Backbone as a printed PyTorch tensor [residue, N CA C, xyz], in Angstrom:
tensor([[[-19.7230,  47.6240,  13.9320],
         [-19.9500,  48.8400,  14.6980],
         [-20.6030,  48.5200,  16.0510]],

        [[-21.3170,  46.9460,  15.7590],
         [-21.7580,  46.9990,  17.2970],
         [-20.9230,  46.4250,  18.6220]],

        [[-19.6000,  46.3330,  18.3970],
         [-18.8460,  45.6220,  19.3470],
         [-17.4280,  46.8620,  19.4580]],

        [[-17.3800,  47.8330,  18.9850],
         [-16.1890,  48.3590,  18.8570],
         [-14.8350,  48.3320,  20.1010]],

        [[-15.4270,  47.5320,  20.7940],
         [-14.7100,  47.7100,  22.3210],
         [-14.0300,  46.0730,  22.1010]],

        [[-13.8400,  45.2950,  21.2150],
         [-13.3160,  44.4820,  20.6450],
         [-13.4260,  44.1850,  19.2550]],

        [[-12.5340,  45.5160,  18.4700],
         [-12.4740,  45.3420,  17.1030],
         [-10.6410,  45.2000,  16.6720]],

        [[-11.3130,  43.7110,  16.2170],
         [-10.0860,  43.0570,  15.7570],
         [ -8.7090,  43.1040,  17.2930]],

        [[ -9.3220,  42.7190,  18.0540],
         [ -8.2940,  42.9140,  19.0640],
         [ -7.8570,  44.2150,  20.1100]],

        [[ -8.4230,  44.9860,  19.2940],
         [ -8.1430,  46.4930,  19.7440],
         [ -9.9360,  47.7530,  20.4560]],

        [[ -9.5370,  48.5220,  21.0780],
         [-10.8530,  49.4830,  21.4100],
         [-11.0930,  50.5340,  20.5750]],

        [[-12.1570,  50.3890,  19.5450],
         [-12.0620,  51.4160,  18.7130],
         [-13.3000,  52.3140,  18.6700]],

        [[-13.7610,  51.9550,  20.0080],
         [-14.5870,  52.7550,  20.7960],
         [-14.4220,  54.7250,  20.2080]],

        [[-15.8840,  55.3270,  19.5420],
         [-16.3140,  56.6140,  19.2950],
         [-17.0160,  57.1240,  20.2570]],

        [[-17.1170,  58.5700,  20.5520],
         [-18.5810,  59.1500,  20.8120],
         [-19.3200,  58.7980,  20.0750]],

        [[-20.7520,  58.8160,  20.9670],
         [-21.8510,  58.7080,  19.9270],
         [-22.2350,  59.4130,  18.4320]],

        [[-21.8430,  60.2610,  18.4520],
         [-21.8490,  61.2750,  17.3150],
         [-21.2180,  60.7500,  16.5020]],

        [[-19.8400,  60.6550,  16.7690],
         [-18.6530,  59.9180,  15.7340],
         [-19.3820,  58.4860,  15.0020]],

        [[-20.0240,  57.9260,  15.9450],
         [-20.4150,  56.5190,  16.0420],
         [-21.6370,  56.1380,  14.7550]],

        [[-22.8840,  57.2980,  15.0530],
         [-23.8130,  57.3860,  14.0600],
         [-23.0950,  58.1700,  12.8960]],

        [[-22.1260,  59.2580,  12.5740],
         [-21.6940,  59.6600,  11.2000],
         [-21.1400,  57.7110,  10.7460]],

        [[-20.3390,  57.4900,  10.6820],
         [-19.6190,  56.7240,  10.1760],
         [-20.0790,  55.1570,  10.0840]],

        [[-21.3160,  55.0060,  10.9360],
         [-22.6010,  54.1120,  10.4650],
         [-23.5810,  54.4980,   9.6590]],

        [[-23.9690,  55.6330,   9.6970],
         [-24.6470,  56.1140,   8.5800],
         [-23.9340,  56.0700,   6.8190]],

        [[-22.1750,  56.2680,   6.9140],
         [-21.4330,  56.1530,   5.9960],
         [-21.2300,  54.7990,   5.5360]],

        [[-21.1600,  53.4700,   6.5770],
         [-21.0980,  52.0410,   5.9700],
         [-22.1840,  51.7030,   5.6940]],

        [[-23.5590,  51.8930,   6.0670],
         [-24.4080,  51.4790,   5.4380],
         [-24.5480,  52.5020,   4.1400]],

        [[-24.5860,  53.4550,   3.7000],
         [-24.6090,  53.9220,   2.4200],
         [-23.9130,  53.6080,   1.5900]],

        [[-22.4540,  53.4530,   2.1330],
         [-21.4020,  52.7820,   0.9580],
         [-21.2350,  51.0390,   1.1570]],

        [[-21.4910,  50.8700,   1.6500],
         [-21.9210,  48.8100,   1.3200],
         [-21.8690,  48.5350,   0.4120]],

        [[-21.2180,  47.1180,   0.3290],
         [-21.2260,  46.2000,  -0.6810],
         [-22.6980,  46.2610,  -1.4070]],

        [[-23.6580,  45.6250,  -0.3570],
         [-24.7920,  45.9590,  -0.7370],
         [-25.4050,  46.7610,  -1.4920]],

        [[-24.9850,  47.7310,  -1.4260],
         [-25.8740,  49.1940,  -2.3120],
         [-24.8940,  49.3330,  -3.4570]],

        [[-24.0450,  48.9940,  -3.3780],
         [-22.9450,  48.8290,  -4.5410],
         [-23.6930,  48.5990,  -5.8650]],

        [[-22.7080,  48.7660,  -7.0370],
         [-23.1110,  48.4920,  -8.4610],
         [-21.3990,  47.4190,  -9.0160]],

        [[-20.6120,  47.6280,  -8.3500],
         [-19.4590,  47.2470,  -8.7760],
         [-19.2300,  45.7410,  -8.5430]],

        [[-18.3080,  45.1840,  -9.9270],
         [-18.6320,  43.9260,  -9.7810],
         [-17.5150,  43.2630,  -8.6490]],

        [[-16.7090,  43.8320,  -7.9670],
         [-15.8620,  43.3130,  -6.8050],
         [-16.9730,  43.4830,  -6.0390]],

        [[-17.6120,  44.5380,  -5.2350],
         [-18.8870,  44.3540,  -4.1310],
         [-19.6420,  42.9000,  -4.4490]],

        [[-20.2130,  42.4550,  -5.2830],
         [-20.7940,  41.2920,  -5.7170],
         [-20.1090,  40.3300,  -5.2680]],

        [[-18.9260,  39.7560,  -5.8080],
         [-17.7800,  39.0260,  -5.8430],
         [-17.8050,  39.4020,  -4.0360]],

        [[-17.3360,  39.7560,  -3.3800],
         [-17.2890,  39.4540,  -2.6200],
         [-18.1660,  39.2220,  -1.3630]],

        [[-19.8630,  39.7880,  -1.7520],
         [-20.7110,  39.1250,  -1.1010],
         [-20.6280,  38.0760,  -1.5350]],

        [[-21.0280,  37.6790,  -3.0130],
         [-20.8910,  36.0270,  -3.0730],
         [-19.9120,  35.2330,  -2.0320]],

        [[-18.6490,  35.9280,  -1.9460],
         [-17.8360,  34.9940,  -1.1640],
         [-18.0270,  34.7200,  -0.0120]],

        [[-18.7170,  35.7080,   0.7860],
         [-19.4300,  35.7450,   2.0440],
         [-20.6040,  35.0030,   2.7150]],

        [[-21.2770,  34.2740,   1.5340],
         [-22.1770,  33.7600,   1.6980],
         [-22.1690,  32.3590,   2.3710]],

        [[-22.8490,  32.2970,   3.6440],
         [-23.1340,  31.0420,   4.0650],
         [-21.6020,  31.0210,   5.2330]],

        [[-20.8700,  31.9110,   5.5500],
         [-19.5000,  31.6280,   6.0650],
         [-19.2810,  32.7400,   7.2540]],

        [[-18.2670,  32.6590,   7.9370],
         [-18.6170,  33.3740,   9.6080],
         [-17.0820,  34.2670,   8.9040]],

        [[-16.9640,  34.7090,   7.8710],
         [-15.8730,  35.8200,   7.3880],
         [-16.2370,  37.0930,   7.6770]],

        [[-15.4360,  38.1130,   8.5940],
         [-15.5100,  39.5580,   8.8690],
         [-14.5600,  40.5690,   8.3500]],

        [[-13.4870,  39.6930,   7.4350],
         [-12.4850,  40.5770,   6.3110],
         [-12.4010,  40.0170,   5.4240]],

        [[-12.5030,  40.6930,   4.8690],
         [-12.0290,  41.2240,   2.8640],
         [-11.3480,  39.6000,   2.4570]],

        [[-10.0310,  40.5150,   3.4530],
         [ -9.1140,  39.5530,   3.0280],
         [ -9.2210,  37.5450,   3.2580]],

        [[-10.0810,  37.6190,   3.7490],
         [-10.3000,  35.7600,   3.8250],
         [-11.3150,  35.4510,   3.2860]],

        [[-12.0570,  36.0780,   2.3570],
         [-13.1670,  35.2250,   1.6020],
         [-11.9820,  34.9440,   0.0330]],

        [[-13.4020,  33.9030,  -0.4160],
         [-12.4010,  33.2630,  -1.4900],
         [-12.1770,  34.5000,  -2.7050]],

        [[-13.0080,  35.3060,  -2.9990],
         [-12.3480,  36.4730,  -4.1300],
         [-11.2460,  37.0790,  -3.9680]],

        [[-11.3070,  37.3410,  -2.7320],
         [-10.3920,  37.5120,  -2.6600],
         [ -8.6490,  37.3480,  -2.6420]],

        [[ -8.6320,  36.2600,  -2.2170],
         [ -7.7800,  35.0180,  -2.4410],
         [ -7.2310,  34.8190,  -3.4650]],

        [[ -8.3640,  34.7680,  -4.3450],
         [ -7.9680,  34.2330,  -6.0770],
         [ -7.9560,  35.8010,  -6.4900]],

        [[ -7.8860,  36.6600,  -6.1460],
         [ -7.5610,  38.1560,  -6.8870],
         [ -6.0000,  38.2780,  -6.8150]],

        [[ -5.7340,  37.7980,  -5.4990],
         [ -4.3630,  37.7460,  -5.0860],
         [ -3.2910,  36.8650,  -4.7580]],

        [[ -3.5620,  35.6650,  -5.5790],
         [ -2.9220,  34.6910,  -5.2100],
         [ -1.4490,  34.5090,  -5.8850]],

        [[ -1.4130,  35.5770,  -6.4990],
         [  0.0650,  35.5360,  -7.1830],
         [  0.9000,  36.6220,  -6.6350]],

        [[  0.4830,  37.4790,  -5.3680],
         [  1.2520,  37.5920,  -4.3670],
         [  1.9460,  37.4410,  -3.6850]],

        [[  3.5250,  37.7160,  -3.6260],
         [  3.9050,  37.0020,  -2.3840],
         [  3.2700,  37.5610,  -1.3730]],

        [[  3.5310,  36.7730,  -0.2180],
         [  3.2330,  36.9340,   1.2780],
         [  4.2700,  38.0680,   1.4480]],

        [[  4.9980,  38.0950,   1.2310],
         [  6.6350,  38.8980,   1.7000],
         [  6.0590,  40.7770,   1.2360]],

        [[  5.2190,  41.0610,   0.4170],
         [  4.5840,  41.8370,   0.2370],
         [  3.6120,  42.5020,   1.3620]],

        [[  2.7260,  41.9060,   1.4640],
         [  2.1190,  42.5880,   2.4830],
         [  2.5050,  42.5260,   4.0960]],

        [[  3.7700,  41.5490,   4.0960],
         [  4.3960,  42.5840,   5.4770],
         [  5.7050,  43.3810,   5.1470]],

        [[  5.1280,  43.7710,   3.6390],
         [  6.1290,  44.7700,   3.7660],
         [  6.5060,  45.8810,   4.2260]],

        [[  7.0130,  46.8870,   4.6620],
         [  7.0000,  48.1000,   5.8780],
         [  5.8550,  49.5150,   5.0090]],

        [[  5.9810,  49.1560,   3.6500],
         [  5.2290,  50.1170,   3.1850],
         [  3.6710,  49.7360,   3.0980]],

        [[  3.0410,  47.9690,   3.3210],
         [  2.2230,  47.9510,   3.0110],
         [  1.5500,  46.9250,   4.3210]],

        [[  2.7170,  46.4980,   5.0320],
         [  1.8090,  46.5530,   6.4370],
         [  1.1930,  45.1690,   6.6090]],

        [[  0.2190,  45.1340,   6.0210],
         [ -0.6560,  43.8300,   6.1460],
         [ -1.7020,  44.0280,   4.5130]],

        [[ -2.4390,  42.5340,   4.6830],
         [ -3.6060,  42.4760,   3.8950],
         [ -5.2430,  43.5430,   3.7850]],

        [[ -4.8680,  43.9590,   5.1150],
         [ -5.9850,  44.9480,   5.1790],
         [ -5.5060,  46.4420,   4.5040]],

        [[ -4.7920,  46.2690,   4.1330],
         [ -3.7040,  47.8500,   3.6710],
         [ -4.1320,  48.0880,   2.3920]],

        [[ -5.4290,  48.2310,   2.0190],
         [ -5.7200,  48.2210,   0.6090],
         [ -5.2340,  49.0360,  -0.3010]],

        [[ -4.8660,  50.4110,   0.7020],
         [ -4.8440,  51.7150,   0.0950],
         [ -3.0220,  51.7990,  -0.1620]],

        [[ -2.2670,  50.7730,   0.1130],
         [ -1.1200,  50.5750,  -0.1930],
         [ -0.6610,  50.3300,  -1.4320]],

        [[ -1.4260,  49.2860,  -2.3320],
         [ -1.6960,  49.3720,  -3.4240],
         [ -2.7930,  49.5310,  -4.6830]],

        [[ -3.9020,  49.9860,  -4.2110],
         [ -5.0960,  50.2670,  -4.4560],
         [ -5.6450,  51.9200,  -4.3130]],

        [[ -5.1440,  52.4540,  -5.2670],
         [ -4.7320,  54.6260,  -4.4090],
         [ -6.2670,  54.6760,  -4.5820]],

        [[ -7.0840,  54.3310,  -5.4110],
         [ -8.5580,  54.6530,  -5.2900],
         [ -9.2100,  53.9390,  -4.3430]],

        [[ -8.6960,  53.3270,  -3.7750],
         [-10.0160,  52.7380,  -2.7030],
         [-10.8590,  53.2100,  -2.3110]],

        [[-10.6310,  54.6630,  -2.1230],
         [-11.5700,  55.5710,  -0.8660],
         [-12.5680,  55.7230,  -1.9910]],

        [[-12.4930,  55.6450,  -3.0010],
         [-13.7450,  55.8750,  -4.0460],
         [-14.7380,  54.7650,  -4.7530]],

        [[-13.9480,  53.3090,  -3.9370],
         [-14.7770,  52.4440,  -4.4660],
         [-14.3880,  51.1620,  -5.5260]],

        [[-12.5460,  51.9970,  -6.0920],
         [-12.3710,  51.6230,  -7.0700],
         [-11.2130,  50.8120,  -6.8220]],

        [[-10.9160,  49.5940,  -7.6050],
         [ -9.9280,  48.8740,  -7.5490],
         [ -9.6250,  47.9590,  -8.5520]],

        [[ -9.8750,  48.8990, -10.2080],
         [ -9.0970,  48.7240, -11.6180],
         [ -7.8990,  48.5620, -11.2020]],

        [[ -7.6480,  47.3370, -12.0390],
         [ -6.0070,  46.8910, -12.7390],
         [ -5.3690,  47.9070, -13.0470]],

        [[ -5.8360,  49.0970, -13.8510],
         [ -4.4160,  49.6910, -13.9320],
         [ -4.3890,  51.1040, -13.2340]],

        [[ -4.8840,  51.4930, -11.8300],
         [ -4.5310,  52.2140, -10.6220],
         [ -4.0650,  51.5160,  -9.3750]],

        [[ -3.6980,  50.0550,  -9.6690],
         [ -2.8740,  49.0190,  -8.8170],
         [ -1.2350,  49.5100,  -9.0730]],

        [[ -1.0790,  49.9770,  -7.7540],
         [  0.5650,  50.2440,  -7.8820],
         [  1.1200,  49.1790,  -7.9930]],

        [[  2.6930,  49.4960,  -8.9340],
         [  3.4680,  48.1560,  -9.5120],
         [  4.0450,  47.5830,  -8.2780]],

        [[  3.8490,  46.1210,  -7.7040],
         [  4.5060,  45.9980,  -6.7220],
         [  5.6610,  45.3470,  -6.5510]],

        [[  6.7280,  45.9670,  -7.7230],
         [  8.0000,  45.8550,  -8.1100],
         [  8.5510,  47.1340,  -6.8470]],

        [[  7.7240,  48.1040,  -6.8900],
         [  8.3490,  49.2430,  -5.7790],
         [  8.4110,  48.9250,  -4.4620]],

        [[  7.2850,  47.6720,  -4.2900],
         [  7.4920,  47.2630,  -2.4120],
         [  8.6940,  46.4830,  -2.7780]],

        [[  8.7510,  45.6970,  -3.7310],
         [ 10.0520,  44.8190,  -3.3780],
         [ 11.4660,  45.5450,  -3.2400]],

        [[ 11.4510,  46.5920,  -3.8740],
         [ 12.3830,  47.0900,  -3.7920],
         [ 13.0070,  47.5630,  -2.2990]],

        [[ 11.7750,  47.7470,  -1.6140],
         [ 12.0110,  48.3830,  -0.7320],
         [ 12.1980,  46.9540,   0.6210]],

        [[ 12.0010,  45.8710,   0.3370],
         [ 12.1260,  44.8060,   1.5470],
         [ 13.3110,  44.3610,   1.6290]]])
């Protein structure tokens, strides 16, 4: 939040207003304040390393390593940051095995 004028390549520059809601929202929902054992898992993975996504610490990795690649550029799911592509609960925190969409349906679709 403190650089938004180079996030990930792009300006994702808020009003101030916008700026404090939605910092006030990542620090409440943090890994940190978390109870869930992926939040853990992936601070652990964070530790000691200059990683700023999900997607390149090692839990991550090994959550998904029986992925193809051909998947997440798929048109429905975009990239690795696309959690909510196959993960429909994300926005709640959650990312159980069995609310993981089958990703027999992206292939279908590449």
């Amino acid at each position: 939040m403190a650089d938004l004028e180079n996030h990930f390549g792009d300006d994702a520059s808020v009003e101030e207003e916008t700026h404090n809601i939605i910092l006030k929202f990542l620090e409440k929902n943090s890994a940190e304040t978390s109870t869930k054992e992926a939040s853990f898992m992936i601070l652990d993975s964070l530790k000691n390393k200059d990683i700023i996504a999900i997607s390149e610490t090692t839990y991550w990795k090994e959550k998904h390593i029986n992925i193809d690649d051909k998947i997440f550029s798929n048109s429905l799911v975009k990239s690795k940051a696309n959690c909510k592509a196959c993960h429909s609960d994300i926005e709640k925190g959650l990312i159980e095995d069995e609310n993981i969409k089958d990703i027999d349906s992206f292939a279908s679709s590449m």
